mmCIF file of C-alpha atoms in Angstrom:
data_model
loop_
_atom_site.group_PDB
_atom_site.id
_atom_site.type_symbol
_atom_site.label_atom_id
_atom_site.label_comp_id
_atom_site.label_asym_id
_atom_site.label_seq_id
_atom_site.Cartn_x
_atom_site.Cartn_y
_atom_site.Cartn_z
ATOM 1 C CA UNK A 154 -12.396 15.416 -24.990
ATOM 2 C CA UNK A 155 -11.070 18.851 -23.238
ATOM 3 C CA UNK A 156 -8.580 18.499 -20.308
ATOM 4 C CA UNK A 157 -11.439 20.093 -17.899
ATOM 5 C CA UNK A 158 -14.501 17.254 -19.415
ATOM 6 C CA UNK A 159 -11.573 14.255 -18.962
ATOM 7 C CA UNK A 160 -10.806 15.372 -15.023
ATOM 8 C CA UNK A 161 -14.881 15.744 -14.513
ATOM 9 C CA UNK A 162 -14.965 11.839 -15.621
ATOM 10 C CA UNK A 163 -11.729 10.907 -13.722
ATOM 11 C CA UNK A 164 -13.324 12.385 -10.447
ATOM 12 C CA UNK A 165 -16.575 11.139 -11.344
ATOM 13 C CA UNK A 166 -15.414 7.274 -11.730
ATOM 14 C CA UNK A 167 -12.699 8.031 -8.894
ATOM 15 C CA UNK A 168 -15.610 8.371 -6.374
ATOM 16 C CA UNK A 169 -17.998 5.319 -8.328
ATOM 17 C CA UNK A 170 -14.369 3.007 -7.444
ATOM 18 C CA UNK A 171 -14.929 4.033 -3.707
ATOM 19 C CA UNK A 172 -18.091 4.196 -2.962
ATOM 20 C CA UNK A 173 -19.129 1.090 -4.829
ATOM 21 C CA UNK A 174 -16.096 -0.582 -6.024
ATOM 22 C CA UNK A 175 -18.208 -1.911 -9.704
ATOM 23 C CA UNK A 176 -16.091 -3.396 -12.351
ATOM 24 C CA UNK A 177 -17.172 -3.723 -15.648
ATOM 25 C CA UNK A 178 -15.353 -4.264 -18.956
ATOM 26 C CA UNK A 179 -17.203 -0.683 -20.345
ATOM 27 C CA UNK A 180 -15.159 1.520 -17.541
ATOM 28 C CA UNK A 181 -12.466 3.689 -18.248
ATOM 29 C CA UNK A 182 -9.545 4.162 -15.857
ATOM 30 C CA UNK A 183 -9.539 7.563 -13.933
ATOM 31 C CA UNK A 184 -7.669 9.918 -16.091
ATOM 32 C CA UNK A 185 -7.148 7.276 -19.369
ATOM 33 C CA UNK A 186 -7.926 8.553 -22.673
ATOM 34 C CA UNK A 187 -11.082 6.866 -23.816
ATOM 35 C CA UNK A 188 -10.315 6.296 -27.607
ATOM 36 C CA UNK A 189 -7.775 4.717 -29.670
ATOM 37 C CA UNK A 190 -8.648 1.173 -27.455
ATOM 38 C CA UNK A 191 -4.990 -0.934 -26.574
ATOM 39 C CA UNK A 192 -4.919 -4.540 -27.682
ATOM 40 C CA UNK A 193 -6.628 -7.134 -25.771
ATOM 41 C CA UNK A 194 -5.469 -9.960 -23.414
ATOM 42 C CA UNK A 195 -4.723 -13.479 -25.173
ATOM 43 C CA UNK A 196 -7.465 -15.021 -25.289
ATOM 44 C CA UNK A 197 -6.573 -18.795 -23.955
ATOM 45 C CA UNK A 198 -5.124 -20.907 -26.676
ATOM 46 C CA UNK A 199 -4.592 -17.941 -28.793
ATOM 47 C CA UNK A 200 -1.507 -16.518 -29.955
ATOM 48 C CA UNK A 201 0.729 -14.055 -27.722
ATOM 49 C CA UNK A 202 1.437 -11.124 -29.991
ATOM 50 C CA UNK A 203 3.582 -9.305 -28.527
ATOM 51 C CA UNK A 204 4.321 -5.744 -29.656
ATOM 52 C CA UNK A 205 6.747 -3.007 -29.668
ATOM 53 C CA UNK A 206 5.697 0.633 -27.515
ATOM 54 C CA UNK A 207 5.223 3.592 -30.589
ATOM 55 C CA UNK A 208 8.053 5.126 -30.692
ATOM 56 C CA UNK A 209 10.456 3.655 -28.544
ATOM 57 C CA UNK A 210 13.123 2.062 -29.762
ATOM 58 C CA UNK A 211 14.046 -0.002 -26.671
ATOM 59 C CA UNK A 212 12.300 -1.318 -23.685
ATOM 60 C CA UNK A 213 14.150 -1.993 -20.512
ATOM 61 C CA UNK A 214 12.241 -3.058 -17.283
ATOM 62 C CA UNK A 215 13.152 -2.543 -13.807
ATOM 63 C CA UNK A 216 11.900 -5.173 -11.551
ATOM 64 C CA UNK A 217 12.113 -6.798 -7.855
ATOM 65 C CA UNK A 218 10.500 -9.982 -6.555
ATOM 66 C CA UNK A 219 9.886 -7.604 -2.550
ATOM 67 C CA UNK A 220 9.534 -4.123 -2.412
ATOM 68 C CA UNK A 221 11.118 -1.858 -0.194
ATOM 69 C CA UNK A 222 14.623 -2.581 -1.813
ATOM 70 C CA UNK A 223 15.231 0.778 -3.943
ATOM 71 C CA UNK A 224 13.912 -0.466 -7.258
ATOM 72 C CA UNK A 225 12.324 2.781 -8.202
ATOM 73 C CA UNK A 226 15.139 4.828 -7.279
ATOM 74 C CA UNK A 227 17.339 2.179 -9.010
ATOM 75 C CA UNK A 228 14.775 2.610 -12.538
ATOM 76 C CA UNK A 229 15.078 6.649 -12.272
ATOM 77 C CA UNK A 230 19.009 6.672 -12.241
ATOM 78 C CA UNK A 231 19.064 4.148 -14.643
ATOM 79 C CA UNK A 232 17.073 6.100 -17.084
ATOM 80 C CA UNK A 233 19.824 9.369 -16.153
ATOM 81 C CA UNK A 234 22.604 6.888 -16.806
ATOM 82 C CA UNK A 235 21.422 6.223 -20.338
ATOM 83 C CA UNK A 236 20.586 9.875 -20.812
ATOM 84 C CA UNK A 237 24.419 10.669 -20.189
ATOM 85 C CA UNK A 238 25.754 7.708 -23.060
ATOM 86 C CA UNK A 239 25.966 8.815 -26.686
ATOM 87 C CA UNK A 240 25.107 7.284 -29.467
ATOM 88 C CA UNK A 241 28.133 5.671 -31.504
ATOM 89 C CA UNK A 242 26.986 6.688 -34.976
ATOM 90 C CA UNK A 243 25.557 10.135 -34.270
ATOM 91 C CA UNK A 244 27.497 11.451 -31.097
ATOM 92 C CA UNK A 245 24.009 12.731 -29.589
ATOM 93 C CA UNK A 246 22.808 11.420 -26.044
ATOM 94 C CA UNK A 247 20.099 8.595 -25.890
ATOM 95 C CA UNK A 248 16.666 10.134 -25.438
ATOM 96 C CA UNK A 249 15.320 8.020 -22.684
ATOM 97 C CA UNK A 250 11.863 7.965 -21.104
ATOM 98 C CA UNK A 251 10.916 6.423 -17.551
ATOM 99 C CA UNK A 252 7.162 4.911 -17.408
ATOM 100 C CA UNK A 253 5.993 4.327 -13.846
ATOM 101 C CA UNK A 254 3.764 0.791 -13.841
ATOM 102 C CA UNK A 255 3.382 0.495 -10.231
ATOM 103 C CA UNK A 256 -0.904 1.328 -10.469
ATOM 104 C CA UNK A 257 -1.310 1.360 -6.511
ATOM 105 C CA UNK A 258 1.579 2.830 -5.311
ATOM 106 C CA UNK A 259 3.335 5.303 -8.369
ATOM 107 C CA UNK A 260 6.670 6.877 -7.487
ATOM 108 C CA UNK A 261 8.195 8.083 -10.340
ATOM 109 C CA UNK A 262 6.181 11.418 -9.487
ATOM 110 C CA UNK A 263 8.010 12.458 -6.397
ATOM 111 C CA UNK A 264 11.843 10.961 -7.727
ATOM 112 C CA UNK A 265 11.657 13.370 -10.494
ATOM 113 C CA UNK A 266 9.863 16.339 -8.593
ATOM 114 C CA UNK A 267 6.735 15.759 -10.585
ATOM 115 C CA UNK A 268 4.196 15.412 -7.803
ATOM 116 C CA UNK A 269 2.783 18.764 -8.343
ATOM 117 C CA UNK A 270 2.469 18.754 -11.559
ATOM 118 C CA UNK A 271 -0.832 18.366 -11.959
ATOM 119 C CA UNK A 272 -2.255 16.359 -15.071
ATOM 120 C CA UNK A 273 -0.787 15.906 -18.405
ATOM 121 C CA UNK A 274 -2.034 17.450 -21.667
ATOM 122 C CA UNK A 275 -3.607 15.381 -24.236
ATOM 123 C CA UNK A 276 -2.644 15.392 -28.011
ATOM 124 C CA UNK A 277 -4.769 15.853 -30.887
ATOM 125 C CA UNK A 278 -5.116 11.824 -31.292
ATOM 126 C CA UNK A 279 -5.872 11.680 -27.369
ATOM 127 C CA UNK A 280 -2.648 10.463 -26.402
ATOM 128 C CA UNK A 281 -0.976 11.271 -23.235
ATOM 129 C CA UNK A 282 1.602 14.007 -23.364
ATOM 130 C CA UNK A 283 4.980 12.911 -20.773
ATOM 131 C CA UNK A 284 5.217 15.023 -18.170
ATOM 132 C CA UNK A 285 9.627 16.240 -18.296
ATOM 133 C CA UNK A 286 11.957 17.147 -15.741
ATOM 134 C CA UNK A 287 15.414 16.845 -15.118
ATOM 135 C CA UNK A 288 15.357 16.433 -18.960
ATOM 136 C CA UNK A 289 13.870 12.734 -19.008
ATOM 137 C CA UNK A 290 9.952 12.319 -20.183
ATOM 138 C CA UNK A 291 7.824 10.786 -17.200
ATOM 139 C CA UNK A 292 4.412 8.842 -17.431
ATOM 140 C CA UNK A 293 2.915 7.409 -14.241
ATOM 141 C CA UNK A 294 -0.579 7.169 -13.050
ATOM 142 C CA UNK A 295 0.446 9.361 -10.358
ATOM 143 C CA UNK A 296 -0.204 12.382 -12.778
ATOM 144 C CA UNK A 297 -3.663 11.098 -13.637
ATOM 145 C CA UNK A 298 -5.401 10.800 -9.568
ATOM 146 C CA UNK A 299 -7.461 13.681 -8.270
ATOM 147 C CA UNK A 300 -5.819 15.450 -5.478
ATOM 148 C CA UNK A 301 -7.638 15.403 -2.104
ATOM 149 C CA UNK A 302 -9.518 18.255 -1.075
ATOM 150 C CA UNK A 303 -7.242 18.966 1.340
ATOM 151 C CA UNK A 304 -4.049 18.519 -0.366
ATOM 152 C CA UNK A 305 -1.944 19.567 -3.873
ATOM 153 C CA UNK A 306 -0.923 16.208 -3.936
ATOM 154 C CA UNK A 307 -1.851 12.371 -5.139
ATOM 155 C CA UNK A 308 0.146 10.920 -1.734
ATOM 156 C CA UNK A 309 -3.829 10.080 -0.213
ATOM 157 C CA UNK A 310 -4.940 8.746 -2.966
ATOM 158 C CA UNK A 311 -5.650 5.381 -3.196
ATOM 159 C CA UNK A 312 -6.443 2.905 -6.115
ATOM 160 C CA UNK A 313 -9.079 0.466 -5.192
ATOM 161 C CA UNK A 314 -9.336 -1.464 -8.485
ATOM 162 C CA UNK A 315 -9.696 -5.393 -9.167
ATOM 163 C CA UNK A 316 -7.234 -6.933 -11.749
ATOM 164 C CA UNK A 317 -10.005 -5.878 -15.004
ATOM 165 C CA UNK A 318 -9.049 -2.431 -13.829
ATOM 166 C CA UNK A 319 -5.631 -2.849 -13.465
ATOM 167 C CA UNK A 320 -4.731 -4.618 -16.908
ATOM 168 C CA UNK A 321 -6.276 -1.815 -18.555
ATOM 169 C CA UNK A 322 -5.070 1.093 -17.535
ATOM 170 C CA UNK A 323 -1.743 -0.738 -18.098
ATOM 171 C CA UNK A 324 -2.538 -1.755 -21.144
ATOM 172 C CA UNK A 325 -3.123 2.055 -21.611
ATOM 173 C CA UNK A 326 0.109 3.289 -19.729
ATOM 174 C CA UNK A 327 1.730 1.256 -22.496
ATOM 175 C CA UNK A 328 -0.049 2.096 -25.864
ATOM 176 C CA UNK A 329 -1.218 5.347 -25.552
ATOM 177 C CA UNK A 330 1.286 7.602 -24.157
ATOM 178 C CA UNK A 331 2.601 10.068 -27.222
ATOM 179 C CA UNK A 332 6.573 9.383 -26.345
ATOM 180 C CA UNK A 333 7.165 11.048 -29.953
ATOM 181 C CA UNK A 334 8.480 13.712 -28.592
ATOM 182 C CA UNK A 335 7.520 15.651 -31.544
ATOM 183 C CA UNK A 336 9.474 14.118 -33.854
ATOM 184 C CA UNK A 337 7.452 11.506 -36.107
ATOM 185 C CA UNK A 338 8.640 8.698 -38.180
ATOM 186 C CA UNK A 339 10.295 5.403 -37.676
ATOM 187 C CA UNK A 340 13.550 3.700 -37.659
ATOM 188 C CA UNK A 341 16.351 6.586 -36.382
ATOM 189 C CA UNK A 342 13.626 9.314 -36.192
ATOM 190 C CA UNK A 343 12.108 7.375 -33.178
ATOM 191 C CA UNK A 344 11.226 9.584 -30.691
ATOM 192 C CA UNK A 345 13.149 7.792 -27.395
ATOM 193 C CA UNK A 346 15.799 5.451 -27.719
ATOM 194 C CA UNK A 347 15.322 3.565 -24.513
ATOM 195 C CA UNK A 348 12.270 3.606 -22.385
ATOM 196 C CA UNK A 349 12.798 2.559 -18.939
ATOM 197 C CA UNK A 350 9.915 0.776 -17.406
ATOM 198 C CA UNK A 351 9.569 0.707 -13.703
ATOM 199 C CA UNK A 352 8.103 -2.206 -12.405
ATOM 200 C CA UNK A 353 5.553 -3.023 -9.132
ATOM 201 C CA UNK A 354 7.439 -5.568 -6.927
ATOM 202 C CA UNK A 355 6.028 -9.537 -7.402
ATOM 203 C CA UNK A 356 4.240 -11.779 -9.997
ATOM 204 C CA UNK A 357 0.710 -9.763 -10.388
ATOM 205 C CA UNK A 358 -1.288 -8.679 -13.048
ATOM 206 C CA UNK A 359 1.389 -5.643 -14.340
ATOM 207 C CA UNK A 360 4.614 -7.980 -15.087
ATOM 208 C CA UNK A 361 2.311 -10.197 -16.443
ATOM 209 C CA UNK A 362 0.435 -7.943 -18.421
ATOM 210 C CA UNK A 363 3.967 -6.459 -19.799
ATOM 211 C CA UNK A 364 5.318 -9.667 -20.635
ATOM 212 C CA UNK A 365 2.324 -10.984 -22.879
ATOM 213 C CA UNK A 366 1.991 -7.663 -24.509
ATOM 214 C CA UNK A 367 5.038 -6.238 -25.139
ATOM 215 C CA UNK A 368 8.494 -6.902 -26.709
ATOM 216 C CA UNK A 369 10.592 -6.179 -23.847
ATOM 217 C CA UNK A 370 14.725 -6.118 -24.615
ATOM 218 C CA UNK A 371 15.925 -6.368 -20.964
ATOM 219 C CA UNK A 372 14.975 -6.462 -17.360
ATOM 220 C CA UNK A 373 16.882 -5.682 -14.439
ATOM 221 C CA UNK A 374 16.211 -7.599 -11.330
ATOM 222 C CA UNK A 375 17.027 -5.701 -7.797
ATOM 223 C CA UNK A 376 17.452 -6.763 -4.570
ATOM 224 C CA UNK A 377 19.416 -6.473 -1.287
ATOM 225 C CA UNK A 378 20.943 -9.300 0.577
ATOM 226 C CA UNK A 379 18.567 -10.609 2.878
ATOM 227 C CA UNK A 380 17.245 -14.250 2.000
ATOM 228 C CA UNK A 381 13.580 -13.206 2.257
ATOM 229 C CA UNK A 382 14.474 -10.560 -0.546
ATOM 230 C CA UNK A 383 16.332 -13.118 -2.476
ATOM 231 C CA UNK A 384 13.593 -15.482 -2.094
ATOM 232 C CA UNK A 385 10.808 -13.373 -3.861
ATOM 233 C CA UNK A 386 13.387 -12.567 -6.180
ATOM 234 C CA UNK A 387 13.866 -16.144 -8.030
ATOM 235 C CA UNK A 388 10.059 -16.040 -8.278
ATOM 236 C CA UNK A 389 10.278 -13.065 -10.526
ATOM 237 C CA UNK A 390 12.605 -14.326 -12.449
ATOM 238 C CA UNK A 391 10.749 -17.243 -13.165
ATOM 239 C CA UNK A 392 7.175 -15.360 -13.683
ATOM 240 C CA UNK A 393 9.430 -13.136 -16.613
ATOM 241 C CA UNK A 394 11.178 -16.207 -17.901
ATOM 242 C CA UNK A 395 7.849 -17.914 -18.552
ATOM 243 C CA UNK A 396 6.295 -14.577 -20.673
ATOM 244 C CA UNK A 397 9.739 -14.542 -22.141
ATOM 245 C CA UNK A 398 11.513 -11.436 -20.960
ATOM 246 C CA UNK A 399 14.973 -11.548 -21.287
ATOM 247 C CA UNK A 400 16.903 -10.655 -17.797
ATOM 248 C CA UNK A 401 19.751 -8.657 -18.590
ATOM 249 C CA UNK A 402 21.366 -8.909 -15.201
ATOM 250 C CA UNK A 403 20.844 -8.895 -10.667
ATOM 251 C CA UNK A 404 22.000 -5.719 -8.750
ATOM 252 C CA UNK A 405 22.642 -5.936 -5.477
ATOM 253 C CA UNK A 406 21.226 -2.222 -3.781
ATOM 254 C CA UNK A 407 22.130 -1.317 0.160
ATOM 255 C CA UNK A 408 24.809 -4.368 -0.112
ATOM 256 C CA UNK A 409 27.561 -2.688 1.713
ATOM 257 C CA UNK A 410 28.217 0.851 3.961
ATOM 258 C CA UNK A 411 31.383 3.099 3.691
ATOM 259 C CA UNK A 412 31.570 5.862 6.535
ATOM 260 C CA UNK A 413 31.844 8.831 4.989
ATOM 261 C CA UNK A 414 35.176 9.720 7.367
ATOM 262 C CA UNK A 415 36.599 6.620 5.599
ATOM 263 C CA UNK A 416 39.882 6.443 3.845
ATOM 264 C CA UNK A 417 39.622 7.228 -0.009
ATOM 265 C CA UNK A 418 42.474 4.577 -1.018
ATOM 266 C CA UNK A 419 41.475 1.836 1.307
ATOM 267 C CA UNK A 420 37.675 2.014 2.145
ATOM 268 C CA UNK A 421 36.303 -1.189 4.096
ATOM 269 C CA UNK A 422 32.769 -1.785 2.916
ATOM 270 C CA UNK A 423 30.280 -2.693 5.806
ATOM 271 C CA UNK A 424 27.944 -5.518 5.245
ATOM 272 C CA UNK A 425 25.239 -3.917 7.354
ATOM 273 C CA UNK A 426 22.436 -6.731 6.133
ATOM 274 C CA UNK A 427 24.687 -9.245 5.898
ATOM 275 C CA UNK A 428 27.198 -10.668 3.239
ATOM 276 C CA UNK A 429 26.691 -10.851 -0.338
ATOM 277 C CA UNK A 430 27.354 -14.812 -0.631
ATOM 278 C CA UNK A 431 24.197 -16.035 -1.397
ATOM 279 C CA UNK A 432 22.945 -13.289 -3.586
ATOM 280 C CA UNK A 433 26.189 -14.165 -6.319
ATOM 281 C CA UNK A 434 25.391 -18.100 -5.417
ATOM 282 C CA UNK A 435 21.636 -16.827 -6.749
ATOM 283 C CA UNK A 436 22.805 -15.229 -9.964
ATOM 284 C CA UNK A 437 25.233 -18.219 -10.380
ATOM 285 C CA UNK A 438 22.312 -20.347 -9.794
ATOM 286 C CA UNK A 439 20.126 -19.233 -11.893
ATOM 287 C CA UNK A 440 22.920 -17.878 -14.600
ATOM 288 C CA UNK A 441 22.121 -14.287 -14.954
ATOM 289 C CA UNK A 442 25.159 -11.629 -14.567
ATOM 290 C CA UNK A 443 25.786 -9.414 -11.574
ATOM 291 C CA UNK A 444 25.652 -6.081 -13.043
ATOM 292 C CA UNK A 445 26.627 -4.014 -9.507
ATOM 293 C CA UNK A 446 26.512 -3.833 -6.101
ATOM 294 C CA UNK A 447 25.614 -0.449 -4.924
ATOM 295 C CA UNK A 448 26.236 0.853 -1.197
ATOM 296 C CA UNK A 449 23.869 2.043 1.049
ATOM 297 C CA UNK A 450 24.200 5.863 0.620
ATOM 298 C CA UNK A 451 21.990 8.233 2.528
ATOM 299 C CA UNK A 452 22.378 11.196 0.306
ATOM 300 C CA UNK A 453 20.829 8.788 -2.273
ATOM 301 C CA UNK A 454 17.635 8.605 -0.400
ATOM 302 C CA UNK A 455 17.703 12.252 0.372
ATOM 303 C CA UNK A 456 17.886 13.257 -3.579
ATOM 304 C CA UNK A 457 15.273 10.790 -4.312
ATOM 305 C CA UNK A 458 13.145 12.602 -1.328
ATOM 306 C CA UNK A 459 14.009 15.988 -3.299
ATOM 307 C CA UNK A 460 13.205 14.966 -6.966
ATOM 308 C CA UNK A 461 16.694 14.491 -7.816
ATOM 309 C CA UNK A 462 18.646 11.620 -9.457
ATOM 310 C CA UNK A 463 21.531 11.392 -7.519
ATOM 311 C CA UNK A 464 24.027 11.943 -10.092
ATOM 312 C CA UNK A 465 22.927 15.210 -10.502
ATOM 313 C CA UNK A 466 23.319 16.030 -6.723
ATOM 314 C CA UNK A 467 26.635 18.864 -6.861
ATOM 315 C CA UNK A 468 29.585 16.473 -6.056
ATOM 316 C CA UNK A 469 31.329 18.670 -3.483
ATOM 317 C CA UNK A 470 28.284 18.086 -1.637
ATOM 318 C CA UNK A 471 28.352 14.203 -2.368
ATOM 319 C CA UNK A 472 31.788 14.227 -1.281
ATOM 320 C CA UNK A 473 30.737 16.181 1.949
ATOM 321 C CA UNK A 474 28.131 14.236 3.144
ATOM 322 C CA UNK A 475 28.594 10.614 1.476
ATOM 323 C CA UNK A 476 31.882 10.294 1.007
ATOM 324 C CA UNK A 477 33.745 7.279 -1.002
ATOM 325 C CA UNK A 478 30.196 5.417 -0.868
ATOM 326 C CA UNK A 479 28.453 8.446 -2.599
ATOM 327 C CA UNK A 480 30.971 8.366 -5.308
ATOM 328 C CA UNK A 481 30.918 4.716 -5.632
ATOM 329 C CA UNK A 482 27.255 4.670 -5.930
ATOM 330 C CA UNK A 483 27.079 7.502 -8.911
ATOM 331 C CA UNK A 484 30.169 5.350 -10.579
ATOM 332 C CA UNK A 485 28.559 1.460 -10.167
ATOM 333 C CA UNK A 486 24.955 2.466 -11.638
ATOM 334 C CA UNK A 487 26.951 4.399 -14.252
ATOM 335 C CA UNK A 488 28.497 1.434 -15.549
ATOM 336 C CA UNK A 489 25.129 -0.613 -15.194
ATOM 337 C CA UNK A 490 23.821 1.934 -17.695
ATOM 338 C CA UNK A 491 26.388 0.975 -20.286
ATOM 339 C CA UNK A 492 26.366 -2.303 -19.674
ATOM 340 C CA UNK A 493 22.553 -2.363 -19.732
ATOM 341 C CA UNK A 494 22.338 -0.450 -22.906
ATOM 342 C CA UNK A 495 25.526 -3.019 -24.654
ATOM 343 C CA UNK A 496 23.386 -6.044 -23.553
ATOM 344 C CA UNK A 497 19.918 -4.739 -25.046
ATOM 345 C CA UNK A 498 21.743 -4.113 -28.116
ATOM 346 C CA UNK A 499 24.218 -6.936 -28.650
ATOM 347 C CA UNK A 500 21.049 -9.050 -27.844
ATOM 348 C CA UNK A 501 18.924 -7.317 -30.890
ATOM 349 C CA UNK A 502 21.688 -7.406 -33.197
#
């Protein structure tokens, strides 16, 4: 199917979704490839065969129980974090991927300055080709909406799909995105080493989905300090602990502020949503490390605005405008990325 015949049957079921919201099992998702069909749902009281993504060598999912708290910003730096680590053996960089699963509200797009990017190519086999920036290979079904007649962006686009919909353009998302990177054949020839997987917040039909389906090696689990954060955030951890996803380990985003006139050698962190107690008596609760706690940094949200991970921001102008928190904040998620990628590993081996 040609790139111009697959956007005529995107816009075409786009505007069936709207105007009459019909569900059946023979629809294709807006945008989705139509052939090479992903495996099914467990049936109930079958088997869960679980599976690994072609060509990735490791899966590592980025998750929250509320949304709001940074998670996707979190995912995209955490994917740049592994970018900048080297393999032991061969002294190259990881190649690392970022796949955007949040269906109704994608954000991947505009973090990596991908929201005009229009849609991606196909390959021969009708795979989806990753849309690259900033180095890192992008899927999200951001790329895949049509724009509004007014607009060169997705932003006004809405998804109005039940949960049929949903699992399958996951399903999708997951199995039929070419992440080769045009290098074919198994074992070290794989074409990304890590894939970072960012999540929708709660216990819906994505996590879910991603659990049964596929062999995940690690989750992180983000939140900020407030109790009704916290709350939602146990329940994800138990939704992933039933499918069996291992959590690698809590970070703790927005949990303190350092003015950026403050003192190099003896910043004083400000709690501005309170104190971190009960978020380490959760992970001590519940047994699951606390891989960071990152400060509230406005330049963060300003590169994420801009399509930038933050590391990448020049650092005299970090140090200009964020101070000790902006170089506390590129330094904490660069040691989750190590100790993200030691866990996944020391957990397979």
């Amino acid at each position: 199917m040609s790139t111009k015949t697959r956007l005529s049957v995107m816009l075409s079921l786009f505007s069936n979704f709207l105007d009459h919201a019909k569900l059946t099992s023979r629809e294709t998702p807006q945008g989705l490839p139509r052939n090479n069909a992903p495996p099914q749902m467990p049936r109930r009281g079958g088997p869960m065969v679980k599976r690994g993504i072609p060509n990735v060598r490791k899966v590592i999912a980025v998750a929250s129980g509320k949304g709001g708290v940074g998670k996707s910003t979190v995912a995209v730096n955490l994917a740049f974090a592994l970018a900048s680590l080297r393999d032991p053996i061969t002294a190259a960089r990881l190649r690392v991927g970022i796949l955007d699963l949040d269906i109704f509200g994608p954000s991947v797009p505009t973090l990596m300055g991908l929201e005009n990017s229009g849609e991606p190519e196909l390959t021969e086999g009708g795979a989806l080709t990753p849309l690259t920036n900033h180095g890192l290979p992008t899927m999200s079904m951001g790329y895949l909406l049509p724009r509004s007649p007014d607009s060169d962006s997705t932003h006004d686009t809405p998804v109005v799909w039940r949960g049929l919909m949903v699992q399958k353009a996951v399903q999708q998302l997951l199995f039929d995105v070419d992440w080769s990177m045009g290098v074919r054949g198994q074992g070290a020839d794989v074409g990304l080493d890590a894939l970072v997987v960012d999540m929708p917040p709660g216990t819906g039909d994505v996590p879910l989905t991603l659990g049964q389906l596929v062999k995940v090696d690690g989750a992180v689990i983000v939140s900020t300090p407030q109790d009704v954060a916290l709350a939602d955030v146990r329940k994800g951890i138990a939704m992933l602990r039933k499918v069996d996803v291992p959590i690698t380990g809590l970070l703790l985003n927005n949990a303190h502020y350092f003015c950026p006139t403050c003192s190099p050698s003896r910043p004083e962190p400000h709690h501005l949503f309170g104190p971190p107690d009960r978020f380490h008596a959760t992970a001590a609760r519940l047994g699951i490390p606390v891989l960071a706690e990152l400060p509230l940094v406005p330049g963060v949200s300003t590169a994420a605005d801009a399509g930038v991970p933050y590391a990448l921001v020049q650092q005299a102008k970090r140090q200009a405008e964020d101070g000790v928190g902006g170089a506390k904040w590129v330094q904490g998620m660069g040691e989750v990325g190590m100790q993200v990628w030691e866990s996944v590993n020391a957990r397979s081996g």
